GROMACS .gro file of C-alpha atoms in nm:
model
  333
    1MET     CA    1  -0.117   4.871  -1.171
    2SER     CA    2  -0.304   4.549  -1.022
    3VAL     CA    3  -0.132   4.357  -0.715
    4ARG     CA    4  -0.113   4.041  -0.907
    5SER     CA    5   0.013   4.241  -1.206
    6LYS     CA    6   0.319   4.428  -0.981
    7LEU     CA    7   0.403   4.119  -0.798
    8GLY     CA    8   0.442   3.940  -1.114
    9THR     CA    9   0.726   4.199  -1.231
   10TYR     CA   10   0.913   4.097  -0.926
   11LEU     CA   11   0.857   3.763  -0.915
   12ASP     CA   12   0.832   3.671  -1.275
   13PRO     CA   13   1.187   3.650  -1.363
   14GLU     CA   14   1.446   3.366  -1.295
   15GLY     CA   15   1.569   3.325  -0.932
   16LEU     CA   16   1.801   3.328  -0.764
   17LEU     CA   17   1.856   3.029  -0.441
   18MET     CA   18   1.833   3.221  -0.129
   19GLY     CA   19   1.848   2.916   0.133
   20ASP     CA   20   1.618   2.627   0.084
   21TYR     CA   21   1.422   2.807  -0.211
   22LEU     CA   22   1.419   3.022  -0.519
   23ASN     CA   23   1.330   3.392  -0.460
   24ASN     CA   24   1.077   3.415  -0.737
   25TYR     CA   25   0.725   3.266  -0.794
   26GLN     CA   26   0.893   2.916  -0.818
   27GLY     CA   27   0.978   2.979  -0.436
   28LEU     CA   28   0.664   3.123  -0.335
   29ALA     CA   29   0.460   2.861  -0.486
   30GLN     CA   30   0.695   2.584  -0.282
   31VAL     CA   31   0.646   2.760   0.052
   32ILE     CA   32   0.249   2.751   0.004
   33HIS     CA   33   0.280   2.349  -0.096
   34PHE     CA   34   0.205   2.345  -0.461
   35THR     CA   35   0.295   2.033  -0.634
   36SER     CA   36   0.578   1.997  -0.844
   37GLU     CA   37   0.331   1.925  -1.115
   38ASP     CA   38   0.171   2.243  -1.048
   39ILE     CA   39   0.486   2.452  -1.037
   40LYS     CA   40   0.581   2.295  -1.419
   41LYS     CA   41   0.233   2.447  -1.526
   42PHE     CA   42   0.325   2.785  -1.389
   43GLN     CA   43   0.662   2.741  -1.586
   44SER     CA   44   0.471   2.710  -1.910
   45GLN     CA   45   0.246   3.040  -1.857
   46ASN     CA   46   0.330   3.362  -1.992
   47LYS     CA   47   0.255   3.545  -1.642
   48PRO     CA   48   0.359   3.235  -1.390
   49THR     CA   49   0.298   3.466  -1.109
   50GLN     CA   50  -0.039   3.598  -1.207
   51GLU     CA   51  -0.175   3.185  -1.270
   52MET     CA   52  -0.006   3.098  -0.931
   53LEU     CA   53  -0.209   3.362  -0.724
   54TYR     CA   54  -0.519   3.278  -0.925
   55GLN     CA   55  -0.489   2.927  -0.858
   56TRP     CA   56  -0.410   2.962  -0.469
   57GLY     CA   57  -0.699   3.194  -0.455
   58THR     CA   58  -0.929   2.861  -0.552
   59ARG     CA   59  -0.743   2.619  -0.304
   60PRO     CA   60  -0.878   2.702   0.044
   61ALA     CA   61  -0.690   2.421   0.192
   62LEU     CA   62  -0.342   2.580   0.099
   63SER     CA   63  -0.487   2.910   0.351
   64PRO     CA   64  -0.501   3.193   0.059
   65THR     CA   65  -0.474   3.493   0.284
   66VAL     CA   66  -0.301   3.830   0.287
   67ASP     CA   67  -0.125   3.725   0.592
   68ASN     CA   68   0.001   3.430   0.459
   69LEU     CA   69   0.131   3.594   0.158
   70ILE     CA   70   0.333   3.825   0.328
   71LYS     CA   71   0.488   3.556   0.546
   72HIS     CA   72   0.571   3.342   0.219
   73LEU     CA   73   0.727   3.640   0.075
   74GLN     CA   74   0.946   3.646   0.408
   75THR     CA   75   1.089   3.332   0.402
   76ILE     CA   76   1.172   3.344   0.051
   77GLY     CA   77   1.369   3.654   0.157
   78ARG     CA   78   1.187   3.906  -0.077
   79PHE     CA   79   1.156   4.171   0.164
   80ASP     CA   80   1.188   4.438  -0.141
   81VAL     CA   81   0.885   4.300  -0.291
   82ILE     CA   82   0.633   4.324   0.032
   83THR     CA   83   0.809   4.744   0.072
   84GLU     CA   84   0.714   4.805  -0.295
   85CYS     CA   85   0.380   4.637  -0.278
   86ALA     CA   86   0.272   4.727   0.056
   87ASN     CA   87   0.027   5.039  -0.083
   88LEU     CA   88  -0.169   4.860  -0.303
   89ILE     CA   89  -0.194   4.536  -0.088
   90LYS     CA   90  -0.312   4.779   0.209
   91LYS     CA   91  -0.598   4.895  -0.056
   92ASP     CA   92  -0.724   4.598  -0.153
   93VAL     CA   93  -0.733   4.469   0.204
   94ASP     CA   94  -0.929   4.812   0.264
   95ARG     CA   95  -1.154   4.739  -0.014
   96TYR     CA   96  -1.230   4.388   0.131
   97LYS     CA   97  -1.329   4.486   0.452
   98GLN     CA   98  -1.545   4.758   0.332
   99CYS     CA   99  -1.723   4.493   0.155
  100HIS     CA  100  -1.741   4.255   0.394
  101LYS     CA  101  -1.822   4.487   0.707
  102ASP     CA  102  -2.057   4.371   0.961
  103ILE     CA  103  -2.283   4.594   1.132
  104THR     CA  104  -2.249   4.424   1.502
  105GLY     CA  105  -2.310   4.595   1.868
  106SER     CA  106  -2.694   4.633   1.817
  107LYS     CA  107  -2.847   4.639   2.161
  108ASP     CA  108  -3.131   4.389   2.003
  109MET     CA  109  -2.895   4.140   1.882
  110ILE     CA  110  -3.025   3.829   1.959
  111GLN     CA  111  -2.843   3.592   1.736
  112ASP     CA  112  -2.457   3.519   1.653
  113PRO     CA  113  -2.341   3.772   1.433
  114SER     CA  114  -2.217   3.526   1.196
  115VAL     CA  115  -2.619   3.453   1.136
  116SER     CA  116  -2.779   3.661   0.853
  117GLN     CA  117  -3.047   3.876   0.995
  118GLY     CA  118  -3.186   4.204   1.014
  119PRO     CA  119  -2.898   4.458   1.103
  120ASN     CA  120  -2.641   4.209   1.121
  121ARG     CA  121  -2.662   4.097   0.786
  122PRO     CA  122  -2.339   4.149   0.539
  123SER     CA  123  -2.313   4.513   0.389
  124CYS     CA  124  -2.186   4.466   0.041
  125ASP     CA  125  -2.332   4.828  -0.067
  126TYR     CA  126  -1.924   4.915  -0.152
  127ILE     CA  127  -1.869   4.770  -0.515
  128PRO     CA  128  -1.520   4.751  -0.619
  129GLU     CA  129  -1.441   4.960  -0.951
  130SER     CA  130  -1.344   4.656  -1.128
  131ASN     CA  131  -1.689   4.475  -1.041
  132LYS     CA  132  -1.994   4.717  -1.095
  133LEU     CA  133  -2.248   4.477  -1.151
  134GLY     CA  134  -2.183   4.400  -0.767
  135LEU     CA  135  -2.325   4.020  -0.667
  136VAL     CA  136  -2.424   3.831  -0.997
  137THR     CA  137  -2.345   3.455  -0.903
  138ILE     CA  138  -2.412   3.237  -0.636
  139ASP     CA  139  -2.078   3.201  -0.564
  140ASP     CA  140  -2.034   3.568  -0.517
  141VAL     CA  141  -2.326   3.553  -0.238
  142LYS     CA  142  -2.143   3.267  -0.072
  143GLU     CA  143  -1.828   3.469  -0.063
  144LYS     CA  144  -1.945   3.737   0.051
  145GLY     CA  145  -1.880   3.957  -0.251
  146ASP     CA  146  -1.521   3.822  -0.272
  147THR     CA  147  -1.467   3.785  -0.639
  148LEU     CA  148  -1.402   3.449  -0.808
  149TYR     CA  149  -1.306   3.351  -1.121
  150TYR     CA  150  -1.391   3.047  -1.347
  151ASP     CA  151  -1.200   2.814  -1.565
  152ALA     CA  152  -1.472   2.887  -1.804
  153PHE     CA  153  -1.808   3.039  -1.913
  154VAL     CA  154  -2.079   2.757  -2.035
  155ILE     CA  155  -2.273   2.876  -2.361
  156TYR     CA  156  -2.544   2.658  -2.471
  157ASN     CA  157  -2.940   2.619  -2.490
  158PRO     CA  158  -3.112   2.511  -2.151
  159VAL     CA  159  -3.439   2.465  -2.360
  160GLY     CA  160  -3.346   2.090  -2.549
  161LYS     CA  161  -3.139   1.833  -2.445
  162ASP     CA  162  -2.791   2.062  -2.442
  163LEU     CA  163  -2.918   2.096  -2.025
  164GLU     CA  164  -2.872   1.714  -1.996
  165PHE     CA  165  -2.544   1.709  -2.158
  166VAL     CA  166  -2.429   2.051  -1.991
  167LYS     CA  167  -2.494   1.887  -1.649
  168GLU     CA  168  -2.279   1.557  -1.733
  169LEU     CA  169  -2.013   1.821  -1.883
  170SER     CA  170  -1.998   1.971  -1.534
  171GLY     CA  171  -2.042   1.643  -1.321
  172LYS     CA  172  -1.709   1.510  -1.523
  173MET     CA  173  -1.506   1.838  -1.522
  174GLU     CA  174  -1.565   2.009  -1.204
  175ALA     CA  175  -1.493   1.648  -1.000
  176PRO     CA  176  -1.149   1.524  -0.947
  177PRO     CA  177  -0.927   1.437  -1.141
  178TYR     CA  178  -1.005   1.780  -1.313
  179ASN     CA  179  -1.112   2.004  -1.054
  180LEU     CA  180  -1.260   2.305  -1.317
  181LYS     CA  181  -1.502   2.539  -1.197
  182PHE     CA  182  -1.727   2.640  -1.463
  183CYS     CA  183  -1.994   2.974  -1.446
  184ILE     CA  184  -2.318   2.805  -1.613
  185PRO     CA  185  -2.658   3.045  -1.655
  186TRP     CA  186  -2.929   2.907  -1.497
  187ARG     CA  187  -2.693   2.743  -1.278
  188ASP     CA  188  -2.511   2.981  -1.139
  189ASP     CA  189  -2.631   3.360  -1.213
  190LEU     CA  190  -2.843   3.517  -1.007
  191PRO     CA  191  -3.202   3.626  -1.073
  192GLY     CA  192  -3.292   4.010  -1.144
  193PRO     CA  193  -3.015   4.157  -1.345
  194SER     CA  194  -2.989   4.193  -1.721
  195ARG     CA  195  -2.883   3.861  -1.846
  196TYR     CA  196  -2.711   3.994  -2.130
  197GLU     CA  197  -2.530   4.231  -1.927
  198VAL     CA  198  -2.417   4.002  -1.648
  199SER     CA  199  -2.324   3.708  -1.923
  200ALA     CA  200  -2.104   3.998  -2.086
  201HIS     CA  201  -1.939   4.099  -1.770
  202MET     CA  202  -1.868   3.699  -1.690
  203ILE     CA  203  -1.740   3.656  -2.024
  204ALA     CA  204  -1.522   3.954  -2.060
  205THR     CA  205  -1.361   3.973  -1.699
  206ARG     CA  206  -1.405   3.700  -1.490
  207CYS     CA  207  -1.417   3.351  -1.691
  208ARG     CA  208  -1.079   3.263  -1.879
  209ARG     CA  209  -1.244   3.073  -2.176
  210THR     CA  210  -1.582   3.012  -2.308
  211LEU     CA  211  -1.728   2.660  -2.401
  212VAL     CA  212  -2.001   2.700  -2.679
  213ILE     CA  213  -2.219   2.316  -2.693
  214LEU     CA  214  -2.333   2.316  -3.014
  215SER     CA  215  -2.642   2.147  -3.125
  216PRO     CA  216  -2.945   2.174  -3.358
  217ASP     CA  217  -3.114   2.360  -3.002
  218PHE     CA  218  -2.835   2.624  -2.965
  219LEU     CA  219  -2.882   2.766  -3.325
  220LYS     CA  220  -3.249   2.834  -3.192
  221SER     CA  221  -3.139   3.067  -2.890
  222ALA     CA  222  -3.098   3.402  -2.904
  223ALA     CA  223  -2.933   3.419  -2.598
  224ALA     CA  224  -2.654   3.173  -2.706
  225ASP     CA  225  -2.584   3.355  -3.024
  226PHE     CA  226  -2.525   3.691  -2.858
  227GLN     CA  227  -2.301   3.536  -2.592
  228LEU     CA  228  -2.089   3.342  -2.865
  229LYS     CA  229  -2.084   3.629  -3.078
  230PHE     CA  230  -1.945   3.859  -2.752
  231ALA     CA  231  -1.651   3.630  -2.692
  232HIS     CA  232  -1.574   3.575  -3.042
  233CYS     CA  233  -1.459   3.964  -3.061
  234LEU     CA  234  -1.236   3.915  -2.745
  235SER     CA  235  -1.051   3.676  -2.916
  236PRO     CA  236  -0.960   3.826  -3.271
  237GLY     CA  237  -0.785   3.566  -3.471
  238ALA     CA  238  -0.866   3.295  -3.220
  239ARG     CA  239  -0.482   3.249  -3.107
  240SER     CA  240  -0.543   3.279  -2.745
  241LYS     CA  241  -0.795   2.997  -2.754
  242LYS     CA  242  -1.072   3.184  -2.595
  243VAL     CA  243  -1.348   3.005  -2.751
  244VAL     CA  244  -1.377   2.644  -2.752
  245PRO     CA  245  -1.669   2.502  -2.971
  246VAL     CA  246  -1.796   2.174  -2.804
  247PHE     CA  247  -2.033   1.970  -3.017
  248SER     CA  248  -2.324   1.759  -2.809
  249ALA     CA  249  -2.534   1.671  -3.135
  250PRO     CA  250  -2.500   1.693  -3.521
  251CYS     CA  251  -2.541   2.053  -3.634
  252LYS     CA  252  -2.382   2.329  -3.881
  253MET     CA  253  -2.113   2.492  -3.750
  254PRO     CA  254  -2.152   2.899  -3.719
  255ASP     CA  255  -1.987   3.071  -3.934
  256ILE     CA  256  -1.758   3.272  -3.667
  257LEU     CA  257  -1.635   2.936  -3.526
  258ARG     CA  258  -1.541   2.770  -3.868
  259ALA     CA  259  -1.171   2.832  -3.853
  260LEU     CA  260  -1.140   2.681  -3.486
  261SER     CA  261  -1.092   2.345  -3.398
  262PHE     CA  262  -1.366   2.159  -3.158
  263VAL     CA  263  -1.441   1.888  -2.938
  264ASP     CA  264  -1.683   1.611  -3.093
  265PHE     CA  265  -1.872   1.430  -2.829
  266THR     CA  266  -2.110   1.303  -3.103
  267ASN     CA  267  -1.880   0.977  -3.130
  268PRO     CA  268  -1.928   0.750  -2.838
  269GLY     CA  269  -1.609   0.590  -2.952
  270LEU     CA  270  -1.389   0.930  -2.890
  271ARG     CA  271  -1.597   1.050  -2.557
  272ASP     CA  272  -1.348   0.890  -2.357
  273TRP     CA  273  -1.055   1.085  -2.527
  274ASN     CA  274  -1.229   1.403  -2.509
  275TRP     CA  275  -1.241   1.485  -2.164
  276PRO     CA  276  -0.887   1.512  -2.115
  277ARG     CA  277  -0.862   1.716  -2.431
  278LEU     CA  278  -1.089   1.957  -2.293
  279ASN     CA  279  -0.924   1.971  -1.982
  280ALA     CA  280  -0.578   2.035  -2.181
  281VAL     CA  281  -0.729   2.300  -2.397
  282LEU     CA  282  -0.892   2.475  -2.048
  283GLN     CA  283  -0.527   2.481  -1.870
  284CYS     CA  284  -0.325   2.617  -2.167
  285PRO     CA  285  -0.189   2.965  -2.130
  286LEU     CA  286  -0.442   3.224  -2.264
  287ASN     CA  287  -0.166   3.455  -2.460
  288PRO     CA  288   0.081   3.196  -2.576
  289ASP     CA  289   0.430   3.332  -2.643
  290PRO     CA  290   0.484   3.376  -3.041
  291ARG     CA  291   0.823   3.268  -3.012
  292ASP     CA  292   0.727   2.909  -2.867
  293TYR     CA  293   0.530   2.871  -3.226
  294MET     CA  294   0.684   3.128  -3.483
  295SER     CA  295   1.041   3.111  -3.644
  296GLU     CA  296   1.284   3.410  -3.630
  297ALA     CA  297   1.173   3.502  -3.931
  298GLU     CA  298   0.851   3.487  -3.890
  299LEU     CA  299   0.857   3.717  -3.629
  300GLU     CA  300   1.107   3.982  -3.790
  301GLU     CA  301   0.831   3.920  -4.093
  302LEU     CA  302   0.537   4.013  -3.866
  303LYS     CA  303   0.738   4.304  -3.703
  304LEU     CA  304   0.804   4.475  -4.111
  305ASN     CA  305   0.401   4.447  -4.158
  306ALA     CA  306   0.245   4.515  -3.838
  307GLY     CA  307   0.240   4.925  -3.940
  308VAL     CA  308  -0.023   4.846  -4.221
  309ILE     CA  309  -0.246   4.615  -4.002
  310THR     CA  310  -0.504   4.837  -3.862
  311THR     CA  311  -0.716   4.806  -3.572
  312ARG     CA  312  -1.034   4.738  -3.737
  313MET     CA  313  -0.839   4.449  -3.968
  314TRP     CA  314  -0.823   4.269  -3.610
  315TYR     CA  315  -1.145   4.339  -3.470
  316SER     CA  316  -1.367   4.276  -3.744
  317THR     CA  317  -1.664   4.335  -3.493
  318GLY     CA  318  -1.573   4.620  -3.205
  319VAL     CA  319  -1.739   4.528  -2.846
  320LEU     CA  320  -1.764   4.883  -2.815
  321THR     CA  321  -2.024   4.894  -3.114
  322MET     CA  322  -2.205   4.574  -3.009
  323ASN     CA  323  -2.586   4.627  -2.899
  324PHE     CA  324  -2.761   4.419  -2.669
  325PRO     CA  325  -3.026   4.211  -2.780
  326GLU     CA  326  -3.428   4.316  -2.628
  327GLU     CA  327  -3.495   4.072  -2.372
  328SER     CA  328  -3.844   3.867  -2.438
  329GLU     CA  329  -4.123   3.914  -2.190
  330ASP     CA  330  -4.160   3.522  -2.140
  331ASN     CA  331  -3.768   3.536  -2.026
  332THR     CA  332  -3.718   3.259  -2.283
  333PRO     CA  333  -3.336   3.211  -2.376
   0.00000   0.00000   0.00000
């Protein structure tokens, strides 16, 4: 079990008022200095503690450090959580230190250790089990191996007009008031590793959702086609809203997306409304509680029928059976 999951088992339940703060994730969020609006968003999540910790990690101004986490847990009176999670936290800290270990003390050192040169370059030979591909994005290098997570992976064809739309999309959504973070191929990924393997890794493990930029150019890209099918495999039934279709130009909707609602930027009159709509869907819980949208009778019927639903019926195309396309020699997408 990860540190975040274990913290969630203790902090997700309804808390008690201990002094000035509740002794659950809400009190912790308050001590961290999240806004009341942020805390309301955490309340709507299936796993509020994990969402809060993820958001904390993306906001350097709130000082997201292990030391501060322990201090904040002490402030809300959760010494039991510190004790129970101490071993997992220590393991994560040791891994972090190993990945960020600097080789210092060289007699030939003529430069400050913080500047990468020769023997003083940070060592990232150690790759955590959960991230065997190592450094795959520009952000990974900037953060010296610390794993970063993104709000969405953008699937598009960089050859054609889609590139201009993706630049507009990132310029709008990654700036205030939305402040989202996208993983955009050809902008964020590092040259070298297999493009298909990297995109599959990012979609499956480090991006909460996938934006599919649809246009006539999209339909010509083998890489975009693979990324779409892989992302679709991770969202059977489309209930988690993992895949979000976005039309940048009129084109035929791919068959596997026909059941999904979409965001249409081809109508100039709707563009101003579509930015907040897109932001809202990216902020939705990934795994909504069935009790929020199904009646007790429907839930009971689902339980009765669950025995006849096979794994194959849920996953029409298994991820494990998917073949990676061969990459072209001219490196075209």
